[in-house]
């Protein structure tokens, strides 16, 4: 089975649960194991929260939106969150865990723990950042759920 969708969302906190619910609903419908769905939904929430907080373009009139794309293809799910912010530098990608008493700074580390593969890079030709991650899927044990 192959499913993909893409959302163009405003950089507002209210957009984060919308993306998360769509991902969970898609994976539930496809028959993905709930633990895998949960891990990916938390990782997606972190990536979206980063886009909302850091993904703005300092140029007047620039887009105040970000894009989420999810691909469920065969045994793998790939998620991409792209924004139009100033982007990451190489130094930013060398992530160190946040202090235990810090209120921010854990999102990308959490994504790396929950996904099998993570890539953080510049958006080709447009500026901004793309956070992409994927995970090998596991399926629900009850095959009747897939035929409903």
PDB file of C-alpha atoms in Angstrom:
ATOM      1  CA  UNK A   1       0.000   0.000   0.000  1.00  0.00           C
ATOM      2  CA  UNK A   2       1.200   3.490  -0.789  1.00  0.00           C
ATOM      3  CA  UNK A   3      -0.342   6.632   0.731  1.00  0.00           C
ATOM      4  CA  UNK A   4       0.930  10.189   0.733  1.00  0.00           C
ATOM      5  CA  UNK A   5      -0.432  13.577   1.679  1.00  0.00           C
ATOM      6  CA  UNK A   6       0.859  17.106   1.970  1.00  0.00           C
ATOM      7  CA  UNK A   7      -0.384  20.033   4.062  1.00  0.00           C
ATOM      8  CA  UNK A   8       0.414  23.710   3.723  1.00  0.00           C
ATOM      9  CA  UNK A   9      -0.074  25.115   7.240  1.00  0.00           C
ATOM     10  CA  UNK A  10       0.070  28.558   8.826  1.00  0.00           C
ATOM     11  CA  UNK A  11       2.856  29.036  11.368  1.00  0.00           C
ATOM     12  CA  UNK A  12       0.464  28.888  14.303  1.00  0.00           C
ATOM     13  CA  UNK A  13       0.525  26.577  17.307  1.00  0.00           C
ATOM     14  CA  UNK A  14      -2.991  25.342  16.444  1.00  0.00           C
ATOM     15  CA  UNK A  15      -1.652  23.749  13.244  1.00  0.00           C
ATOM     16  CA  UNK A  16       0.514  21.228  15.125  1.00  0.00           C
ATOM     17  CA  UNK A  17      -2.311  18.997  16.464  1.00  0.00           C
ATOM     18  CA  UNK A  18      -3.999  19.096  13.051  1.00  0.00           C
ATOM     19  CA  UNK A  19      -0.956  17.556  11.359  1.00  0.00           C
ATOM     20  CA  UNK A  20      -0.567  15.050  14.179  1.00  0.00           C
ATOM     21  CA  UNK A  21      -4.212  13.909  14.012  1.00  0.00           C
ATOM     22  CA  UNK A  22      -4.055  13.483  10.237  1.00  0.00           C
ATOM     23  CA  UNK A  23      -0.934  11.338  10.543  1.00  0.00           C
ATOM     24  CA  UNK A  24      -2.425   9.173  13.304  1.00  0.00           C
ATOM     25  CA  UNK A  25      -5.659   8.734  11.337  1.00  0.00           C
ATOM     26  CA  UNK A  26      -3.779   7.767   8.189  1.00  0.00           C
ATOM     27  CA  UNK A  27      -1.649   5.206   9.991  1.00  0.00           C
ATOM     28  CA  UNK A  28      -4.618   3.787  11.907  1.00  0.00           C
ATOM     29  CA  UNK A  29      -6.547   3.364   8.656  1.00  0.00           C
ATOM     30  CA  UNK A  30      -3.545   1.680   7.011  1.00  0.00           C
ATOM     31  CA  UNK A  31      -3.190  -0.742   9.939  1.00  0.00           C
ATOM     32  CA  UNK A  32       0.106   0.519  11.367  1.00  0.00           C
ATOM     33  CA  UNK A  33       1.007  -0.684  14.871  1.00  0.00           C
ATOM     34  CA  UNK A  34      -0.150   1.944  17.428  1.00  0.00           C
ATOM     35  CA  UNK A  35       3.296   2.214  19.073  1.00  0.00           C
ATOM     36  CA  UNK A  36       4.911   3.124  15.746  1.00  0.00           C
ATOM     37  CA  UNK A  37       2.074   5.585  15.036  1.00  0.00           C
ATOM     38  CA  UNK A  38       2.594   7.208  18.423  1.00  0.00           C
ATOM     39  CA  UNK A  39       6.375   7.535  17.972  1.00  0.00           C
ATOM     40  CA  UNK A  40       5.970   9.131  14.554  1.00  0.00           C
ATOM     41  CA  UNK A  41       3.210  11.446  15.752  1.00  0.00           C
ATOM     42  CA  UNK A  42       5.395  12.738  18.607  1.00  0.00           C
ATOM     43  CA  UNK A  43       8.309  13.252  16.193  1.00  0.00           C
ATOM     44  CA  UNK A  44       5.995  15.077  13.777  1.00  0.00           C
ATOM     45  CA  UNK A  45       4.694  17.303  16.587  1.00  0.00           C
ATOM     46  CA  UNK A  46       8.261  18.272  17.500  1.00  0.00           C
ATOM     47  CA  UNK A  47       9.188  19.037  13.889  1.00  0.00           C
ATOM     48  CA  UNK A  48       6.032  21.127  13.411  1.00  0.00           C
ATOM     49  CA  UNK A  49       6.603  22.994  16.685  1.00  0.00           C
ATOM     50  CA  UNK A  50      10.116  23.870  15.491  1.00  0.00           C
ATOM     51  CA  UNK A  51       8.736  25.142  12.174  1.00  0.00           C
ATOM     52  CA  UNK A  52       6.157  27.249  13.997  1.00  0.00           C
ATOM     53  CA  UNK A  53       8.701  28.702  16.407  1.00  0.00           C
ATOM     54  CA  UNK A  54      11.792  29.052  14.219  1.00  0.00           C
ATOM     55  CA  UNK A  55      10.575  28.784  10.625  1.00  0.00           C
ATOM     56  CA  UNK A  56       9.726  32.400   9.912  1.00  0.00           C
ATOM     57  CA  UNK A  57      11.334  34.335   7.120  1.00  0.00           C
ATOM     58  CA  UNK A  58      12.740  37.703   8.230  1.00  0.00           C
ATOM     59  CA  UNK A  59      11.959  39.242   4.813  1.00  0.00           C
ATOM     60  CA  UNK A  60       8.772  41.361   4.691  1.00  0.00           C
ATOM     61  CA  UNK A  61       5.979  39.698   2.743  1.00  0.00           C
ATOM     62  CA  UNK A  62       7.539  36.249   3.003  1.00  0.00           C
ATOM     63  CA  UNK A  63       5.439  33.171   3.589  1.00  0.00           C
ATOM     64  CA  UNK A  64       4.239  32.618   7.154  1.00  0.00           C
ATOM     65  CA  UNK A  65       3.538  28.981   6.449  1.00  0.00           C
ATOM     66  CA  UNK A  66       5.235  25.614   6.513  1.00  0.00           C
ATOM     67  CA  UNK A  67       4.632  22.324   4.724  1.00  0.00           C
ATOM     68  CA  UNK A  68       4.199  18.791   6.074  1.00  0.00           C
ATOM     69  CA  UNK A  69       4.371  15.797   3.747  1.00  0.00           C
ATOM     70  CA  UNK A  70       3.956  12.170   4.794  1.00  0.00           C
ATOM     71  CA  UNK A  71       4.647   9.106   2.675  1.00  0.00           C
ATOM     72  CA  UNK A  72       3.622   5.609   3.733  1.00  0.00           C
ATOM     73  CA  UNK A  73       5.150   3.363   1.131  1.00  0.00           C
ATOM     74  CA  UNK A  74       5.506  -0.350   1.656  1.00  0.00           C
ATOM     75  CA  UNK A  75       7.312  -0.961   4.921  1.00  0.00           C
ATOM     76  CA  UNK A  76       8.457   2.621   5.575  1.00  0.00           C
ATOM     77  CA  UNK A  77       6.980   5.975   6.550  1.00  0.00           C
ATOM     78  CA  UNK A  78       8.838   9.170   5.618  1.00  0.00           C
ATOM     79  CA  UNK A  79       7.816  12.558   6.968  1.00  0.00           C
ATOM     80  CA  UNK A  80       9.131  15.937   5.812  1.00  0.00           C
ATOM     81  CA  UNK A  81       8.522  19.294   7.466  1.00  0.00           C
ATOM     82  CA  UNK A  82       9.826  22.315   5.569  1.00  0.00           C
ATOM     83  CA  UNK A  83       9.756  26.000   6.427  1.00  0.00           C
ATOM     84  CA  UNK A  84      11.028  29.289   5.023  1.00  0.00           C
ATOM     85  CA  UNK A  85      13.153  30.383   7.981  1.00  0.00           C
ATOM     86  CA  UNK A  86      16.813  31.296   8.010  1.00  0.00           C
ATOM     87  CA  UNK A  87      17.821  27.623   8.035  1.00  0.00           C
ATOM     88  CA  UNK A  88      20.288  25.526   9.957  1.00  0.00           C
ATOM     89  CA  UNK A  89      24.027  25.893   9.863  1.00  0.00           C
ATOM     90  CA  UNK A  90      26.346  22.900  10.100  1.00  0.00           C
ATOM     91  CA  UNK A  91      27.042  23.838  13.740  1.00  0.00           C
ATOM     92  CA  UNK A  92      23.332  23.709  14.544  1.00  0.00           C
ATOM     93  CA  UNK A  93      23.087  20.149  13.256  1.00  0.00           C
ATOM     94  CA  UNK A  94      25.691  18.915  15.759  1.00  0.00           C
ATOM     95  CA  UNK A  95      23.053  18.504  18.439  1.00  0.00           C
ATOM     96  CA  UNK A  96      23.874  18.233  22.087  1.00  0.00           C
ATOM     97  CA  UNK A  97      21.250  17.142  24.571  1.00  0.00           C
ATOM     98  CA  UNK A  98      19.509  20.011  26.342  1.00  0.00           C
ATOM     99  CA  UNK A  99      20.119  20.542  30.025  1.00  0.00           C
ATOM    100  CA  UNK A 100      17.693  18.602  32.178  1.00  0.00           C
ATOM    101  CA  UNK A 101      16.154  21.813  33.540  1.00  0.00           C
ATOM    102  CA  UNK A 102      15.829  23.489  30.113  1.00  0.00           C
ATOM    103  CA  UNK A 103      12.335  24.274  28.849  1.00  0.00           C
ATOM    104  CA  UNK A 104      13.357  24.154  25.164  1.00  0.00           C
ATOM    105  CA  UNK A 105      15.908  22.439  22.984  1.00  0.00           C
ATOM    106  CA  UNK A 106      14.881  18.790  23.099  1.00  0.00           C
ATOM    107  CA  UNK A 107      12.808  18.525  19.907  1.00  0.00           C
ATOM    108  CA  UNK A 108      15.420  17.485  17.363  1.00  0.00           C
ATOM    109  CA  UNK A 109      17.086  15.109  19.825  1.00  0.00           C
ATOM    110  CA  UNK A 110      13.687  13.529  20.489  1.00  0.00           C
ATOM    111  CA  UNK A 111      13.037  13.132  16.753  1.00  0.00           C
ATOM    112  CA  UNK A 112      16.394  11.368  16.410  1.00  0.00           C
ATOM    113  CA  UNK A 113      15.448   8.961  19.212  1.00  0.00           C
ATOM    114  CA  UNK A 114      12.012   8.141  17.780  1.00  0.00           C
ATOM    115  CA  UNK A 115      12.892   7.754  14.077  1.00  0.00           C
ATOM    116  CA  UNK A 116      15.199   5.335  12.294  1.00  0.00           C
ATOM    117  CA  UNK A 117      16.829   7.947  10.086  1.00  0.00           C
ATOM    118  CA  UNK A 118      16.802  11.765  10.346  1.00  0.00           C
ATOM    119  CA  UNK A 119      18.074  14.392   7.939  1.00  0.00           C
ATOM    120  CA  UNK A 120      18.140  18.128   8.643  1.00  0.00           C
ATOM    121  CA  UNK A 121      19.130  20.402   5.801  1.00  0.00           C
ATOM    122  CA  UNK A 122      18.483  23.499   3.776  1.00  0.00           C
ATOM    123  CA  UNK A 123      15.500  23.687   1.474  1.00  0.00           C
ATOM    124  CA  UNK A 124      16.971  23.457  -2.024  1.00  0.00           C
ATOM    125  CA  UNK A 125      16.804  26.726  -3.947  1.00  0.00           C
ATOM    126  CA  UNK A 126      14.432  28.544  -1.586  1.00  0.00           C
ATOM    127  CA  UNK A 127      16.031  28.906   1.796  1.00  0.00           C
ATOM    128  CA  UNK A 128      14.567  27.541   4.964  1.00  0.00           C
ATOM    129  CA  UNK A 129      14.927  24.148   6.566  1.00  0.00           C
ATOM    130  CA  UNK A 130      13.719  20.634   5.812  1.00  0.00           C
ATOM    131  CA  UNK A 131      13.532  18.128   8.648  1.00  0.00           C
ATOM    132  CA  UNK A 132      12.886  14.674   7.238  1.00  0.00           C
ATOM    133  CA  UNK A 133      12.725  11.417   9.125  1.00  0.00           C
ATOM    134  CA  UNK A 134      11.609   7.896   8.463  1.00  0.00           C
ATOM    135  CA  UNK A 135      10.768   4.752  10.341  1.00  0.00           C
ATOM    136  CA  UNK A 136      10.237   1.135   9.393  1.00  0.00           C
ATOM    137  CA  UNK A 137       6.581   0.269   9.911  1.00  0.00           C
ATOM    138  CA  UNK A 138       5.116  -2.580  11.908  1.00  0.00           C
ATOM    139  CA  UNK A 139       1.543  -3.661  11.420  1.00  0.00           C
ATOM    140  CA  UNK A 140      -1.366  -4.453  13.730  1.00  0.00           C
ATOM    141  CA  UNK A 141      -1.674  -8.130  14.526  1.00  0.00           C
ATOM    142  CA  UNK A 142      -5.343  -8.367  13.538  1.00  0.00           C
ATOM    143  CA  UNK A 143      -5.436  -8.622   9.721  1.00  0.00           C
ATOM    144  CA  UNK A 144      -9.212  -8.080   9.696  1.00  0.00           C
ATOM    145  CA  UNK A 145      -8.576  -4.418  10.484  1.00  0.00           C
ATOM    146  CA  UNK A 146      -6.916  -4.011   7.092  1.00  0.00           C
ATOM    147  CA  UNK A 147      -9.948  -5.226   5.144  1.00  0.00           C
ATOM    148  CA  UNK A 148     -12.628  -3.253   6.954  1.00  0.00           C
TER     149      UNK A 148
END
